[in-house]
XYZ file of C-alpha atoms in Angstrom:
397
model
C 14.787 3.818 13.126
C 14.283 3.265 16.829
C 12.419 6.526 17.204
C 10.327 5.690 14.162
C 9.314 2.374 15.728
C 8.253 4.131 18.907
C 6.143 6.560 16.920
C 4.477 3.652 15.122
C 3.555 2.069 18.459
C 1.833 5.207 19.762
C -1.385 4.780 17.674
C -1.678 1.199 18.937
C -1.368 2.396 22.545
C -3.990 5.063 21.888
C -6.409 2.429 20.594
C -5.772 0.180 23.588
C -6.433 3.059 25.984
C -10.014 3.212 24.693
C -10.679 -0.438 25.609
C -13.176 -0.926 28.428
C -12.027 -3.700 30.758
C -15.266 -3.773 32.748
C -15.681 -7.512 32.126
C -12.316 -8.158 33.805
C -12.901 -5.585 36.563
C -16.665 -5.697 37.310
C -18.482 -4.014 40.180
C -20.869 -6.864 40.999
C -20.204 -10.133 42.808
C -21.886 -12.316 40.161
C -19.895 -10.687 37.369
C -16.760 -11.107 39.498
C -17.354 -14.851 39.878
C -17.946 -15.119 36.143
C -14.655 -13.283 35.565
C -12.854 -15.741 37.859
C -14.374 -18.663 35.976
C -13.145 -17.202 32.683
C -9.615 -16.581 33.996
C -9.228 -20.006 35.622
C -10.507 -21.775 32.493
C -8.061 -19.821 30.337
C -5.110 -20.639 32.615
C -6.008 -24.333 32.621
C -6.097 -24.392 28.831
C -2.768 -22.548 28.683
C -1.148 -25.524 30.433
C -1.620 -27.345 27.128
C -1.448 -24.486 24.644
C 1.844 -22.972 25.824
C 3.880 -26.220 25.832
C 2.504 -27.213 22.435
C 3.417 -23.838 20.927
C 6.863 -23.899 22.567
C 7.583 -27.464 21.398
C 6.453 -26.585 17.868
C 9.068 -23.835 17.712
C 11.679 -26.045 19.417
C 11.297 -28.970 16.983
C 11.244 -26.669 13.966
C 14.487 -25.065 15.148
C 16.247 -28.253 16.227
C 15.452 -30.275 13.102
C 16.034 -27.478 10.624
C 17.847 -28.402 7.446
C 21.071 -26.618 8.362
C 21.435 -28.472 11.694
C 23.297 -31.557 10.526
C 24.072 -32.687 14.071
C 20.424 -33.169 15.070
C 19.361 -36.753 15.624
C 16.765 -38.066 13.236
C 15.224 -41.539 13.514
C 12.738 -42.127 10.692
C 11.922 -45.669 11.916
C 10.831 -44.486 15.398
C 7.071 -44.901 15.833
C 6.222 -45.416 19.533
C 7.167 -44.286 23.026
C 5.086 -45.359 26.029
C 6.397 -42.524 28.188
C 5.628 -39.930 25.532
C 2.153 -41.383 24.931
C 1.365 -41.128 28.650
C 2.386 -37.475 28.709
C 0.526 -36.633 25.496
C -2.781 -38.195 26.603
C -2.789 -37.839 30.402
C -2.165 -34.089 30.484
C -5.142 -33.140 28.232
C -7.334 -35.662 30.060
C -6.570 -34.076 33.427
C -7.241 -30.615 31.989
C -10.604 -31.748 30.592
C -11.570 -33.268 33.960
C -10.700 -30.035 35.753
C -12.554 -27.901 33.202
C -15.583 -30.177 33.379
C -15.748 -29.996 37.183
C -15.240 -26.234 37.138
C -17.918 -25.722 34.472
C -20.409 -27.988 36.244
C -19.967 -26.159 39.552
C -20.086 -22.727 37.926
C -23.187 -23.597 35.898
C -25.115 -24.401 39.082
C -23.681 -21.761 41.399
C -24.044 -18.976 38.827
C -27.475 -20.023 37.551
C -29.268 -16.695 36.845
C -32.507 -18.135 38.290
C -30.793 -19.062 41.576
C -31.374 -16.560 44.410
C -28.215 -15.062 45.862
C -26.729 -16.565 48.997
C -23.973 -13.965 49.373
C -23.402 -10.272 48.739
C -19.644 -10.506 48.349
C -16.920 -12.972 49.352
C -17.306 -13.739 53.062
C -20.611 -11.850 53.469
C -23.878 -13.792 53.264
C -27.246 -12.262 52.449
C -29.022 -11.177 55.616
C -32.330 -12.937 56.226
C -34.290 -9.709 56.754
C -33.111 -8.121 53.497
C -35.794 -8.035 50.800
C -34.396 -8.211 47.262
C -35.118 -5.296 44.976
C -37.474 -6.478 42.230
C -37.218 -4.887 38.798
C -39.510 -5.907 35.939
C -37.667 -5.367 32.642
C -39.392 -4.967 29.275
C -37.351 -4.885 26.066
C -39.118 -2.492 23.700
C -38.237 -1.402 20.137
C -35.610 0.091 20.715
C -35.474 1.024 24.366
C -35.674 -0.528 27.832
C -38.488 -0.131 30.352
C -37.977 -0.809 34.072
C -40.905 -1.209 36.464
C -40.326 -1.115 40.234
C -43.397 -2.898 41.691
C -42.258 -2.346 45.286
C -42.172 1.422 44.761
C -44.912 1.840 42.152
C -42.699 3.718 39.658
C -41.219 3.007 36.237
C -38.496 4.385 33.993
C -37.324 4.131 30.414
C -33.603 3.854 29.579
C -32.556 4.484 33.182
C -31.981 1.963 35.963
C -30.828 2.391 39.547
C -30.161 0.027 42.446
C -28.704 0.345 45.950
C -25.276 -1.057 46.693
C -25.070 -4.466 48.419
C -28.793 -5.176 48.038
C -29.799 -8.263 46.029
C -31.629 -7.491 42.787
C -34.205 -9.816 41.260
C -34.898 -9.065 37.591
C -37.998 -10.374 35.802
C -37.391 -9.942 32.077
C -39.630 -10.092 28.989
C -39.954 -8.472 25.566
C -42.758 -6.717 23.716
C -41.975 -8.013 20.223
C -38.677 -9.587 19.134
C -36.039 -11.398 21.198
C -33.413 -9.228 22.898
C -30.618 -9.769 25.399
C -30.390 -7.849 28.688
C -26.758 -7.200 29.601
C -24.987 -5.024 32.185
C -21.319 -6.122 32.030
C -20.449 -4.622 35.424
C -23.348 -6.434 37.131
C -23.806 -9.939 35.688
C -23.940 -11.948 32.500
C -26.489 -11.464 29.763
C -29.874 -13.151 29.672
C -32.448 -13.204 26.890
C -35.725 -11.280 26.833
C -38.439 -13.045 24.817
C -42.061 -12.074 24.084
C -44.655 -14.035 26.002
C -41.974 -15.494 28.293
C -40.357 -14.447 31.560
C -36.679 -14.975 32.291
C -35.002 -14.143 35.595
C -31.672 -12.813 36.760
C -30.326 -12.419 40.317
C -27.419 -10.050 40.834
C -25.924 -7.431 43.152
C -23.862 -4.268 42.659
C -21.068 -3.817 45.205
C -19.536 -0.486 44.245
C -21.311 2.817 43.575
C -20.841 4.296 40.146
C -22.267 4.926 36.699
C -22.454 1.911 34.430
C -23.868 1.065 31.009
C -26.388 -1.594 30.003
C -27.379 -2.543 26.495
C -28.902 -5.184 24.258
C -26.466 -7.929 23.277
C -28.730 -9.471 20.634
C -29.360 -7.827 17.255
C -32.993 -6.724 17.044
C -33.343 -4.347 14.113
C -32.569 -0.831 12.971
C -32.279 0.812 16.407
C -30.224 -1.951 18.003
C -26.976 0.039 18.233
C -28.693 2.785 20.269
C -30.552 0.417 22.587
C -28.564 1.446 25.667
C -29.425 2.643 29.164
C -27.683 4.119 32.194
C -27.323 2.047 35.357
C -26.710 3.906 38.639
C -25.146 2.087 41.579
C -26.176 4.174 44.628
C -26.029 3.962 48.380
C -29.380 3.494 50.121
C -29.849 7.212 50.749
C -29.020 8.055 47.146
C -31.415 5.387 45.902
C -34.212 6.781 48.080
C -33.589 10.246 46.630
C -33.655 8.814 43.115
C -37.011 7.120 43.751
C -38.377 10.384 45.184
C -37.205 12.257 42.084
C -38.934 9.757 39.792
C -42.183 10.197 41.737
C -42.020 13.975 41.630
C -41.006 14.500 38.025
C -42.818 11.634 36.344
C -46.180 11.033 34.694
C -48.528 8.072 35.166
C -47.896 4.933 33.150
C -51.148 3.342 32.010
C -51.942 0.927 29.219
C -52.538 3.670 26.670
C -49.172 5.276 27.412
C -47.453 1.900 27.282
C -48.914 1.153 23.832
C -47.405 4.439 22.631
C -43.999 3.512 24.062
C -44.255 0.064 22.513
C -44.067 1.510 19.017
C -40.574 1.458 17.456
C -38.466 4.531 18.255
C -34.752 5.254 18.546
C -32.515 7.313 20.848
C -35.274 7.813 23.413
C -34.106 9.935 26.385
C -34.622 8.753 29.950
C -38.301 8.907 30.998
C -39.810 8.733 34.481
C -43.280 7.534 35.482
C -44.560 8.411 38.942
C -47.160 5.633 39.027
C -47.897 2.381 37.201
C -51.352 1.025 36.404
C -52.153 -2.142 38.308
C -51.770 -5.371 36.381
C -49.723 -3.763 33.595
C -46.771 -6.142 33.990
C -48.999 -9.218 33.822
C -50.735 -7.793 30.745
C -47.368 -7.167 29.051
C -46.162 -10.654 29.885
C -49.426 -12.229 28.682
C -49.494 -10.052 25.534
C -52.918 -8.563 26.246
C -52.322 -4.873 26.932
C -54.831 -3.883 24.223
C -58.369 -3.420 25.617
C -60.484 -6.560 25.296
C -57.685 -8.812 24.063
C -57.599 -12.338 25.472
C -54.494 -12.961 27.598
C -52.096 -15.738 26.756
C -52.685 -17.287 30.184
C -56.406 -17.560 29.451
C -55.655 -19.175 26.101
C -53.344 -21.683 27.780
C -56.061 -22.470 30.330
C -58.427 -23.268 27.449
C -55.771 -25.550 25.961
C -55.315 -27.234 29.350
C -59.031 -28.004 29.452
C -59.053 -29.628 26.032
C -58.399 -26.882 23.505
C -60.572 -25.324 20.838
C -60.796 -28.431 18.604
C -60.169 -28.305 14.869
C -63.452 -26.474 14.238
C -62.014 -23.362 15.905
C -58.528 -23.448 14.373
C -59.502 -20.782 11.843
C -60.211 -18.382 14.720
C -56.573 -18.385 15.817
C -54.537 -19.113 12.664
C -54.664 -15.588 11.174
C -53.854 -13.756 14.407
C -51.080 -11.165 14.348
C -49.358 -11.233 17.729
C -46.135 -9.710 16.469
C -47.936 -6.517 15.561
C -44.741 -4.970 14.260
C -43.724 -7.908 12.062
C -42.015 -6.508 9.035
C -42.370 -3.098 10.725
C -45.805 -2.453 9.214
C -45.338 -4.286 5.922
C -47.710 -7.147 6.762
C -51.448 -6.345 6.423
C -53.945 -7.656 8.921
C -56.189 -10.542 7.919
C -59.456 -9.085 9.161
C -59.556 -5.441 8.138
C -56.951 -2.756 8.592
C -56.394 -3.277 12.318
C -54.482 -5.991 14.145
C -56.389 -9.241 14.672
C -56.571 -11.035 18.012
C -58.913 -13.159 20.086
C -61.164 -11.209 22.455
C -63.174 -14.154 23.778
C -63.993 -17.777 23.014
C -67.672 -18.664 22.618
C -69.394 -21.896 23.668
C -70.754 -24.372 21.056
C -74.295 -23.050 21.599
C -73.134 -19.458 21.112
C -71.236 -20.483 17.973
C -74.345 -22.193 16.555
C -76.463 -19.144 17.330
C -73.906 -16.871 15.670
C -73.846 -19.105 12.565
C -77.672 -19.062 12.367
C -77.644 -15.279 12.685
C -75.132 -14.978 9.828
C -77.308 -17.232 7.641
C -80.408 -15.171 8.418
C -78.638 -11.924 7.551
C -77.356 -13.411 4.298
C -80.861 -14.517 3.311
C -82.277 -11.066 4.093
C -79.595 -9.404 1.977
C -80.316 -11.744 -0.948
C -84.040 -11.099 -0.666
C -83.501 -7.345 -0.733
C -81.331 -7.569 -3.829
C -83.924 -9.615 -5.780
C -83.249 -12.107 -8.598
C -80.073 -11.688 -10.565
C -80.422 -10.932 -14.319
C -78.040 -13.250 -16.161
C -78.964 -12.066 -19.667
C -75.781 -10.038 -20.246
C -73.579 -13.030 -19.400
C -71.807 -14.919 -22.227
C -69.726 -18.041 -21.983
C -69.467 -21.783 -22.457
C -72.479 -23.560 -20.969
C -74.751 -20.497 -20.942
C -77.832 -20.203 -23.161
C -77.434 -17.465 -25.807
C -80.123 -14.751 -25.607
C -83.232 -15.536 -27.694
C -82.401 -19.214 -28.226
C -84.916 -21.697 -26.768
C -83.466 -24.295 -24.429
C -85.013 -27.153 -26.488
C -83.157 -26.097 -29.649
C -79.794 -26.671 -28.016
C -78.210 -30.100 -28.211
C -74.816 -31.688 -27.938
C -74.780 -32.173 -31.728
C -75.044 -28.444 -32.483
C -72.424 -27.256 -34.983
C -69.402 -25.493 -33.685
C -70.429 -22.275 -35.412
C -73.580 -22.141 -33.293
C -71.625 -22.314 -30.038
C -71.696 -19.112 -28.009
C -68.633 -16.910 -27.728
C -66.402 -17.718 -24.816
């Protein structure tokens, strides 16, 4: 039986060997501080959980039915000493957890620039953080390096011990950018920019992925993250420049379309202003940027007379993944420009003129074939009709 028990444990050990403990053994300082916060909070809570569980077992064993010698006082209802222990211990734990959470929330704010590389080593003043602009696409990740003029898809690299400043957005639906070895997750939302400051302290190959369900290709929305020394990072940038193609707006619009299991792609150059156009949702030629629309709102808005110009717009062009038709024709609808009141009046007059010309070309409409209530039957004089006409004389409806 003993050998059989050991054999039964082996599958459990095999399953545990596949567990990835990267969250508890990260390679980045921010992720390490988050790990410490998790461990300390758990230990503080165990100060209450463990005694409660132990006392539950102790009382159940001591006051079991077969133990006739156990003291039992059914009239006992209060003990000041016991009340102090019961209430003071949880209160102290809550105070400690609150202070720890408050400090961690501010010190580990993803928008807060780093003040240290690792414990005991501050960020040097002359070090420029590596900026990476992240775009969550369906279903892949795009990384733009504005300081180097290159971009990649589903592949990210950063030098060891150099601060990284991520600017994160999404092309369509909300996603969550997460590299467990580097730092905590942060959301990527269309038309918005979130930020994350982090650093990788150990070279290696790590995995990043989306931690927020975003559709069919969510499970394959992963990318490789390379932690490299400075020389290795320089070689990686040189390889991207040599083996890549240019990334312009037309190429981006192709990448923006939903696709799954996309291999790593390199782009040797990036069109100027592409990131701002992605963030402002105006990559398409001629489309008004969200920043311009907000500036119009800041100056007083479009008034109710222009609401119909913006209500039917389709900004989530992949809503329903192609199941929703556009309002104005077969293509997506969006604002290209906003006209002045004089231009709007001129456009309305021009539409009226064109309508009148079309009606004049068509000529008068022959209503003779029409039948129905309220229409004069063919061949019947108007004077012969009256409200007192018999029902049989009424025209067919």
